[in-house]
Amino acid sequence: MKNVAILGSTGSIGRNTLKVIKNLKDFNVSALFGGNNISLLTEQAEEFKVEYVGSFFEKNKEELKKKLKNNFKILIGHEEADFIYENSEIDVIVIATAGISSYKALIKGLENGKRICTANKETLVAFSPILKKKLKSLPGELVPIDSEHSAIYQILSKAKRNNIEKIIITASGGPFYNRNDLSSITPKEALNHPTWEMGKKVTIDSATLMNKGLEIIEASVFFDLGCEDIEVIIHPESIIHGMVEFKDGSIISQMSIPDMKIPIQFALTNPDRENFPAKRLNLKDISSLNFKEIDQKRFPLIPLCYKALREGGTLPAVLVGADEVAVDRFLKGEISFKNITDTIVKVTKSHKINKNPGEKEIMEAINWAREEARRLM
Ligand code: MG
C-alpha cells in the first residue's frame, strides 16, 4: 500500500487525483492540504478517511476544526506542512497547488526520498536554475503530471540518452489560435478551452500560449535538456501529447484522449500501469491529426520563454511573477487580453538578470516582477 499526500486537493488536479485513487487498490490517501475551499476539503477528508488535513492559511484553522466531524490531525500553514514532507509513512506527494509556493514541498520531499508527482510548472520554471543543479543529487523521484511531460517521460523511460535527437511538445493552440483580432477577448471566452478542462490560471496561460512557453522550461528541468533539444508544434486535436525524435530519424509518440486523469494515474503507478475505467481513445473516431508550426510573431511569449531558458538566472522567475499578476488582473476584467502578453514582455525587458541566483534571489526576482507588472498596468 502506498500512502499519498495531496497538496491542493480542492483544485482541478487535486480533485482528479482523488478520482484516480478511488479506482486504484494499492493507494491510500493519508493527507490532504487545501487553500480556502474548506467545505470541499472537509468533505474529501471525511470521504477518504485521511489521517492528516491541512490548510496553508492560518485564517482557516477554526473553520476547518468546526467543519470536520471526525477526529483528524490538523496541520496549519507552511511550517506545519513540513511534517508531511518529512513523514516516513508518506510515500508519494502530489503537488497540485497553483503558483510558486510548492518549492519547499518539492525539495523536502525529494530530500526525504519520496516520489514527487508535480503539476505545478510555475515552481519548476522559477527555480529552474537551482533545480537543474540539485535534482541529480536528491534521493527522491520527480515525476511529471503535465500531459506533455508525462508523454515524454513515458517514451524516454527505456531510451538511451545519447540516442535522443530532440523532444517535441504539442500545443492545442488554445481557443484563439486562428482568430485574427486578439484585442476584444473577454475572460469568459478565454476560459473556454477547446480540448482540455483545467484551472483558470492555466486556461488563460493556454490562450496566450504562455502555458506552452512555461512547458518548454519545465521540460528542460524534467529531462535536463537545452533550448535546441526542445521543439513545440501546434496539434489542435490534443491526441498526441508529446514525441521524441531519435538520432536514426524515428519519432515515437504517446497518444490518449485529453483527460488529465491518465497522466495523473501514470505518475502514481509507473512503471506499472493500471486499468483506466473511463473513456478511451478510439482511433476510428479520429479522421485526421494535424500539425503546424507555431506563429511566434503572433504569440511572442513562445520566443520569450525560449530566451528565458537560454539566459537562465532570474529571467524564468521574472516571467512567472509577471504572468501571475497579469492573468489575475485580466480575470478581474481590469486589463485586456493583449495586455497580458504586453505586460510580460515589458517586465522582462526592464529586468537585470542575475545569472547565478540562490533561492533568496529568485524569490526577490518574482516579487520584483509582480511589482513591476502592477506598476506598468
Ligand atoms: Mg500541459
Short mmCIF file of C-alpha atoms and ligand atoms in Angstrom, two decimals:
data_model
loop_
_atom_site.label_atom_id
_atom_site.label_comp_id
_atom_site.label_asym_id
_atom_site.label_seq_id
_atom_site.Cartn_x
_atom_site.Cartn_y
_atom_site.Cartn_z
CA MET A 1 0.00 0.00 0.00
CA LYS A 2 1.34 3.45 -0.92
CA ASN A 3 0.37 6.44 1.21
CA VAL A 4 -0.30 9.61 -0.74
CA ALA A 5 -0.41 13.25 0.35
CA ILE A 6 -2.15 15.70 -1.97
CA LEU A 7 -1.26 19.38 -1.77
CA GLY A 8 -4.02 21.45 -3.34
CA SER A 9 -6.66 18.71 -3.20
CA THR A 10 -9.60 21.03 -3.93
CA GLY A 11 -8.28 22.31 -7.29
CA SER A 12 -8.72 20.70 -10.69
CA ILE A 13 -5.67 18.38 -10.50
CA GLY A 14 -6.34 17.56 -6.83
CA ARG A 15 -9.94 16.54 -7.49
CA ASN A 16 -8.88 14.42 -10.46
CA THR A 17 -6.17 12.76 -8.36
CA LEU A 18 -8.80 11.69 -5.83
CA LYS A 19 -10.97 10.28 -8.63
CA VAL A 20 -7.98 8.27 -9.88
CA ILE A 21 -7.05 6.94 -6.43
CA LYS A 22 -10.64 5.80 -5.84
CA ASN A 23 -10.06 3.21 -8.57
CA LEU A 24 -6.55 2.14 -7.50
CA LYS A 25 -6.40 -0.60 -4.92
CA ASP A 26 -2.80 -0.14 -3.78
CA PHE A 27 -3.05 3.56 -2.95
CA ASN A 28 -4.31 5.19 0.22
CA VAL A 29 -4.87 8.94 0.69
CA SER A 30 -3.34 9.85 4.03
CA ALA A 31 -3.02 13.64 3.87
CA LEU A 32 -4.93 16.43 2.16
CA PHE A 33 -3.89 20.08 2.02
CA GLY A 34 -6.14 22.77 0.63
CA GLY A 35 -6.35 26.53 0.36
CA ASN A 36 -9.60 28.35 1.02
CA ASN A 37 -12.26 25.89 -0.08
CA ILE A 38 -12.71 24.42 3.40
CA SER A 39 -16.12 22.88 2.69
CA LEU A 40 -14.77 20.70 -0.11
CA LEU A 41 -11.57 19.94 1.82
CA THR A 42 -13.53 18.61 4.82
CA GLU A 43 -15.83 16.60 2.53
CA GLN A 44 -12.79 14.99 0.88
CA ALA A 45 -11.15 14.28 4.25
CA GLU A 46 -14.27 12.52 5.57
CA GLU A 47 -14.80 10.55 2.37
CA PHE A 48 -11.23 9.27 2.10
CA LYS A 49 -10.83 8.86 5.88
CA VAL A 50 -7.42 10.51 5.78
CA GLU A 51 -5.14 10.90 8.76
CA TYR A 52 -3.99 14.49 8.22
CA VAL A 53 -5.92 17.51 6.98
CA GLY A 54 -4.31 20.87 6.47
CA SER A 55 -4.69 24.34 5.09
CA PHE A 56 -1.79 26.55 4.08
CA PHE A 57 -3.60 29.56 5.53
CA GLU A 58 -3.75 30.28 9.29
CA LYS A 59 -7.12 32.05 8.93
CA ASN A 60 -8.82 28.75 8.01
CA LYS A 61 -7.88 26.93 11.23
CA GLU A 62 -11.11 27.49 13.18
CA GLU A 63 -13.43 26.82 10.24
CA LEU A 64 -11.55 23.61 9.49
CA LYS A 65 -11.85 22.44 13.11
CA LYS A 66 -15.52 23.30 13.21
CA LYS A 67 -16.47 21.60 9.94
CA LEU A 68 -14.64 18.30 10.49
CA LYS A 69 -16.94 15.76 12.10
CA ASN A 70 -14.40 13.02 12.82
CA ASN A 71 -11.01 13.21 14.50
CA PHE A 72 -8.20 14.27 12.21
CA LYS A 73 -4.74 15.61 12.87
CA ILE A 74 -4.93 19.20 11.65
CA LEU A 75 -1.90 20.97 10.20
CA ILE A 76 -1.93 24.70 9.56
CA GLY A 77 0.46 26.82 7.50
CA HIS A 78 3.64 26.09 5.59
CA GLU A 79 5.65 25.29 8.76
CA GLU A 80 3.33 22.52 9.91
CA ALA A 81 3.15 21.13 6.36
CA ASP A 82 6.83 20.15 6.85
CA PHE A 83 5.55 17.29 8.97
CA ILE A 84 4.14 15.73 5.79
CA TYR A 85 7.29 16.27 3.71
CA GLU A 86 9.42 14.63 6.42
CA ASN A 87 6.98 11.90 7.48
CA SER A 88 8.35 8.43 6.65
CA GLU A 89 4.83 6.98 6.35
CA ILE A 90 4.12 9.14 3.28
CA ASP A 91 5.41 7.56 0.07
CA VAL A 92 4.06 9.92 -2.60
CA ILE A 93 3.35 13.65 -2.61
CA VAL A 94 1.13 15.04 -5.36
CA ILE A 95 1.74 18.75 -5.86
CA ALA A 96 -1.46 20.17 -7.31
CA THR A 97 -1.19 23.69 -5.93
CA ALA A 98 -1.08 26.84 -8.05
CA GLY A 99 1.67 29.47 -8.02
CA ILE A 100 5.21 29.25 -6.73
CA SER A 101 4.53 28.08 -3.17
CA SER A 102 5.43 24.43 -3.72
CA TYR A 103 9.23 24.77 -3.82
CA LYS A 104 9.70 23.65 -0.21
CA ALA A 105 7.43 20.61 -0.64
CA LEU A 106 9.36 19.63 -3.75
CA ILE A 107 12.84 19.90 -2.23
CA LYS A 108 11.99 18.47 1.21
CA GLY A 109 10.00 15.61 -0.30
CA LEU A 110 12.88 14.72 -2.63
CA GLU A 111 15.40 15.01 0.22
CA ASN A 112 13.30 12.51 2.15
CA GLY A 113 13.29 10.01 -0.73
CA LYS A 114 9.65 10.39 -1.77
CA ARG A 115 8.08 10.23 -5.19
CA ILE A 116 7.00 13.78 -6.03
CA CYS A 117 4.33 13.94 -8.73
CA THR A 118 4.03 17.57 -9.71
CA ALA A 119 1.63 19.50 -11.87
CA ASN A 120 2.98 22.85 -10.72
CA LYS A 121 5.01 24.31 -13.57
CA GLU A 122 5.48 27.79 -12.06
CA THR A 123 7.73 26.45 -9.29
CA LEU A 124 9.77 24.30 -11.69
CA VAL A 125 10.24 27.26 -14.04
CA ALA A 126 11.03 29.96 -11.47
CA PHE A 127 13.53 27.80 -9.60
CA SER A 128 14.83 26.05 -12.75
CA PRO A 129 18.46 27.21 -12.42
CA ILE A 130 18.68 25.81 -8.87
CA LEU A 131 16.67 22.66 -9.56
CA LYS A 132 18.83 21.69 -12.53
CA LYS A 133 21.87 21.63 -10.22
CA LYS A 134 20.13 19.99 -7.25
CA LEU A 135 17.90 17.29 -8.72
CA LYS A 136 20.60 14.76 -9.59
CA SER A 137 21.86 14.52 -6.03
CA LEU A 138 18.49 14.13 -4.26
CA PRO A 139 17.31 10.60 -3.39
CA GLY A 140 13.63 11.11 -4.27
CA GLU A 141 11.98 10.76 -7.66
CA LEU A 142 10.43 13.65 -9.60
CA VAL A 143 7.58 12.60 -11.90
CA PRO A 144 5.59 14.90 -14.21
CA ILE A 145 1.80 15.16 -14.23
CA ASP A 146 1.60 17.72 -17.03
CA SER A 147 0.35 15.69 -20.02
CA GLU A 148 3.12 16.66 -22.46
CA HIS A 149 5.85 15.88 -19.97
CA SER A 150 4.15 12.67 -18.92
CA ALA A 151 4.14 11.63 -22.60
CA ILE A 152 7.85 12.32 -22.98
CA TYR A 153 8.63 10.69 -19.62
CA GLN A 154 6.82 7.55 -20.81
CA ILE A 155 8.72 7.50 -24.11
CA LEU A 156 12.11 8.19 -22.53
CA SER A 157 11.83 5.56 -19.81
CA LYS A 158 13.54 2.94 -21.95
CA ALA A 159 15.63 5.25 -24.14
CA LYS A 160 19.36 5.78 -24.08
CA ARG A 161 20.09 9.42 -23.54
CA ASN A 162 22.68 9.75 -26.28
CA ASN A 163 20.16 8.39 -28.81
CA ILE A 164 17.80 11.34 -28.42
CA GLU A 165 17.75 13.96 -31.15
CA LYS A 166 15.06 16.18 -29.64
CA ILE A 167 11.75 16.15 -27.80
CA ILE A 168 8.58 17.59 -29.34
CA ILE A 169 5.89 19.15 -27.14
CA THR A 170 2.45 19.53 -28.71
CA ALA A 171 0.19 22.55 -28.21
CA SER A 172 -3.52 22.69 -28.93
CA GLY A 173 -3.04 26.39 -29.67
CA GLY A 174 -5.79 27.35 -27.22
CA PRO A 175 -9.12 28.94 -28.20
CA PHE A 176 -7.71 31.84 -30.24
CA TYR A 177 -5.01 30.32 -32.37
CA ASN A 178 -6.93 31.01 -35.59
CA ARG A 179 -8.53 34.28 -34.51
CA ASN A 180 -7.10 37.38 -36.17
CA ASP A 181 -8.10 40.06 -33.70
CA LEU A 182 -6.89 39.31 -30.17
CA SER A 183 -7.85 42.68 -28.70
CA SER A 184 -11.50 42.21 -27.71
CA ILE A 185 -11.29 38.84 -25.94
CA THR A 186 -13.22 38.53 -22.67
CA PRO A 187 -12.26 36.32 -19.67
CA LYS A 188 -15.32 34.16 -20.38
CA GLU A 189 -14.14 33.43 -23.94
CA ALA A 190 -10.57 32.80 -22.79
CA LEU A 191 -11.73 30.36 -20.10
CA ASN A 192 -13.39 28.18 -22.75
CA HIS A 193 -10.54 25.85 -23.78
CA PRO A 194 -11.26 23.74 -26.91
CA THR A 195 -9.85 20.43 -25.69
CA TRP A 196 -8.76 20.48 -22.01
CA GLU A 197 -10.70 21.16 -18.81
CA MET A 198 -8.33 22.86 -16.36
CA GLY A 199 -7.97 25.52 -13.66
CA LYS A 200 -8.42 29.21 -14.53
CA LYS A 201 -4.77 30.31 -14.50
CA VAL A 202 -3.56 27.51 -16.76
CA THR A 203 -6.51 28.01 -19.13
CA ILE A 204 -5.66 31.69 -19.62
CA ASP A 205 -1.98 30.75 -19.97
CA SER A 206 -3.05 28.31 -22.70
CA ALA A 207 -4.83 31.08 -24.59
CA THR A 208 -1.75 33.36 -24.58
CA LEU A 209 0.50 30.30 -25.20
CA MET A 210 2.40 31.26 -22.02
CA ASN A 211 1.46 27.79 -20.79
CA LYS A 212 3.38 26.24 -23.69
CA GLY A 213 6.30 28.59 -23.08
CA LEU A 214 6.45 27.57 -19.41
CA GLU A 215 6.29 23.93 -20.52
CA ILE A 216 9.46 24.41 -22.60
CA ILE A 217 11.36 25.46 -19.46
CA GLU A 218 9.57 22.80 -17.40
CA ALA A 219 10.78 20.15 -19.89
CA SER A 220 14.34 21.42 -19.59
CA VAL A 221 14.14 20.72 -15.82
CA PHE A 222 12.48 17.29 -16.03
CA PHE A 223 14.71 15.97 -18.80
CA ASP A 224 17.86 18.09 -18.38
CA LEU A 225 17.74 19.45 -21.94
CA GLY A 226 18.69 22.74 -23.59
CA CYS A 227 16.79 25.09 -25.93
CA GLU A 228 17.93 23.36 -29.09
CA ASP A 229 16.63 19.98 -27.88
CA ILE A 230 13.04 21.11 -27.32
CA GLU A 231 10.57 21.79 -30.13
CA VAL A 232 6.95 22.93 -29.87
CA ILE A 233 4.36 22.17 -32.54
CA ILE A 234 0.68 23.06 -32.90
CA HIS A 235 -1.56 19.99 -32.81
CA PRO A 236 -5.19 21.15 -32.44
CA GLU A 237 -6.72 17.74 -31.64
CA SER A 238 -4.68 17.21 -28.40
CA ILE A 239 -4.41 13.49 -29.10
CA ILE A 240 -0.62 13.24 -29.34
CA HIS A 241 0.74 14.78 -26.13
CA GLY A 242 4.44 14.51 -26.74
CA MET A 243 7.01 12.94 -29.05
CA VAL A 244 10.67 12.08 -29.03
CA GLU A 245 12.78 12.08 -32.16
CA PHE A 246 15.78 9.76 -32.06
CA LYS A 247 19.00 10.15 -33.98
CA ASP A 248 18.03 7.46 -36.50
CA GLY A 249 15.04 9.57 -37.58
CA SER A 250 12.40 7.56 -35.69
CA ILE A 251 9.76 9.54 -33.85
CA ILE A 252 7.86 7.87 -31.00
CA SER A 253 4.67 9.49 -29.72
CA GLN A 254 2.24 8.96 -26.85
CA MET A 255 -1.49 9.24 -27.58
CA SER A 256 -4.63 9.32 -25.47
CA ILE A 257 -7.83 11.30 -25.16
CA PRO A 258 -7.21 14.66 -23.46
CA ASP A 259 -8.04 13.67 -19.87
CA MET A 260 -5.71 14.67 -17.02
CA LYS A 261 -6.65 11.54 -15.09
CA ILE A 262 -4.49 9.49 -17.49
CA PRO A 263 -1.15 11.26 -16.77
CA ILE A 264 -2.09 11.54 -13.06
CA GLN A 265 -2.62 7.79 -12.87
CA PHE A 266 0.63 7.08 -14.69
CA ALA A 267 2.54 9.40 -12.33
CA LEU A 268 1.25 7.37 -9.38
CA THR A 269 1.58 3.83 -10.74
CA ASN A 270 4.61 3.92 -13.06
CA PRO A 271 6.49 1.85 -14.10
CA ASP A 272 3.32 -0.23 -13.71
CA ARG A 273 0.06 0.60 -15.45
CA GLU A 274 -3.42 0.03 -14.12
CA ASN A 275 -6.76 -0.27 -15.86
CA PHE A 276 -8.32 3.10 -16.73
CA PRO A 277 -12.07 2.90 -16.25
CA ALA A 278 -13.16 6.00 -18.20
CA LYS A 279 -13.44 6.89 -21.89
CA ARG A 280 -10.57 5.72 -24.06
CA LEU A 281 -9.11 6.78 -27.37
CA ASN A 282 -10.79 5.13 -30.33
CA LEU A 283 -8.62 5.70 -33.40
CA LYS A 284 -11.57 5.07 -35.72
CA ASP A 285 -13.25 8.20 -34.31
CA ILE A 286 -10.38 10.41 -35.43
CA SER A 287 -10.45 11.36 -39.10
CA SER A 288 -7.13 13.24 -39.07
CA LEU A 289 -4.32 14.53 -36.90
CA ASN A 290 -2.96 17.95 -37.83
CA PHE A 291 0.35 19.63 -37.11
CA LYS A 292 1.69 23.06 -37.92
CA GLU A 293 4.41 25.42 -36.87
CA ILE A 294 3.72 27.96 -34.11
CA ASP A 295 3.32 31.55 -35.28
CA GLN A 296 5.92 33.12 -32.96
CA LYS A 297 5.13 36.66 -34.18
CA ARG A 298 1.51 36.48 -33.06
CA PHE A 299 2.40 34.67 -29.84
CA PRO A 300 5.64 36.35 -28.67
CA LEU A 301 5.61 34.59 -25.30
CA ILE A 302 6.97 31.46 -27.02
CA PRO A 303 10.24 33.09 -28.20
CA LEU A 304 10.39 34.95 -24.87
CA CYS A 305 10.30 31.67 -22.94
CA TYR A 306 12.99 30.21 -25.19
CA LYS A 307 15.06 33.29 -24.39
CA ALA A 308 14.46 32.81 -20.66
CA LEU A 309 15.62 29.21 -20.93
CA ARG A 310 18.75 30.26 -22.82
CA GLU A 311 19.62 33.12 -20.47
CA GLY A 312 18.56 31.32 -17.28
CA GLY A 313 19.36 33.03 -13.97
CA THR A 314 16.47 35.10 -12.64
CA LEU A 315 14.73 35.57 -16.01
CA PRO A 316 12.41 32.50 -15.75
CA ALA A 317 11.33 33.69 -12.28
CA VAL A 318 10.50 37.12 -13.68
CA LEU A 319 8.31 35.55 -16.37
CA VAL A 320 6.40 33.63 -13.71
CA GLY A 321 5.89 36.66 -11.43
CA ALA A 322 4.75 38.99 -14.23
CA ASP A 323 2.40 36.38 -15.72
CA GLU A 324 0.78 35.65 -12.36
CA VAL A 325 -0.17 39.30 -11.80
CA ALA A 326 -1.21 39.96 -15.41
CA VAL A 327 -3.50 36.90 -15.59
CA ASP A 328 -5.08 37.82 -12.25
CA ARG A 329 -5.82 41.35 -13.49
CA PHE A 330 -7.28 40.04 -16.76
CA LEU A 331 -9.59 37.64 -14.91
CA LYS A 332 -10.80 40.56 -12.80
CA GLY A 333 -11.64 42.44 -16.01
CA GLU A 334 -9.03 45.14 -15.31
CA ILE A 335 -6.81 44.68 -18.37
CA SER A 336 -7.33 43.44 -21.92
CA PHE A 337 -6.26 40.01 -23.19
CA LYS A 338 -3.49 41.53 -25.29
CA ASN A 339 -2.23 43.42 -22.25
CA ILE A 340 -1.23 40.14 -20.57
CA THR A 341 1.41 39.45 -23.21
CA ASP A 342 2.49 43.10 -23.50
CA THR A 343 3.00 43.37 -19.74
CA ILE A 344 5.10 40.21 -19.51
CA VAL A 345 7.26 41.32 -22.45
CA LYS A 346 7.81 44.77 -20.92
CA VAL A 347 8.64 43.47 -17.44
CA THR A 348 11.26 41.06 -18.77
CA LYS A 349 12.81 43.85 -20.89
CA SER A 350 13.47 46.02 -17.87
CA HIS A 351 14.88 43.20 -15.73
CA LYS A 352 18.59 42.99 -14.99
CA ILE A 353 19.33 39.27 -14.94
CA ASN A 354 21.22 37.78 -12.02
CA LYS A 355 23.00 34.89 -13.73
CA ASN A 356 23.71 32.85 -10.61
CA PRO A 357 20.83 33.27 -8.17
CA GLY A 358 20.15 31.41 -4.92
CA GLU A 359 16.67 30.74 -3.53
CA LYS A 360 16.50 34.18 -1.93
CA GLU A 361 17.40 35.99 -5.16
CA ILE A 362 14.80 34.01 -7.10
CA MET A 363 12.08 34.95 -4.61
CA GLU A 364 13.21 38.57 -4.85
CA ALA A 365 13.05 38.43 -8.66
CA ILE A 366 9.49 37.06 -8.55
CA ASN A 367 8.41 39.82 -6.16
CA TRP A 368 10.17 42.45 -8.26
CA ALA A 369 8.34 41.19 -11.38
CA ARG A 370 4.97 41.25 -9.60
CA GLU A 371 5.57 44.85 -8.51
CA GLU A 372 6.86 45.93 -11.90
CA ALA A 373 3.85 44.33 -13.63
CA ARG A 374 1.45 46.16 -11.29
CA ARG A 375 3.28 49.43 -11.92
CA LEU A 376 3.09 49.00 -15.71
CA MET A 377 -0.61 48.14 -15.70
MG MG B 1 0.33 20.71 -20.43
#
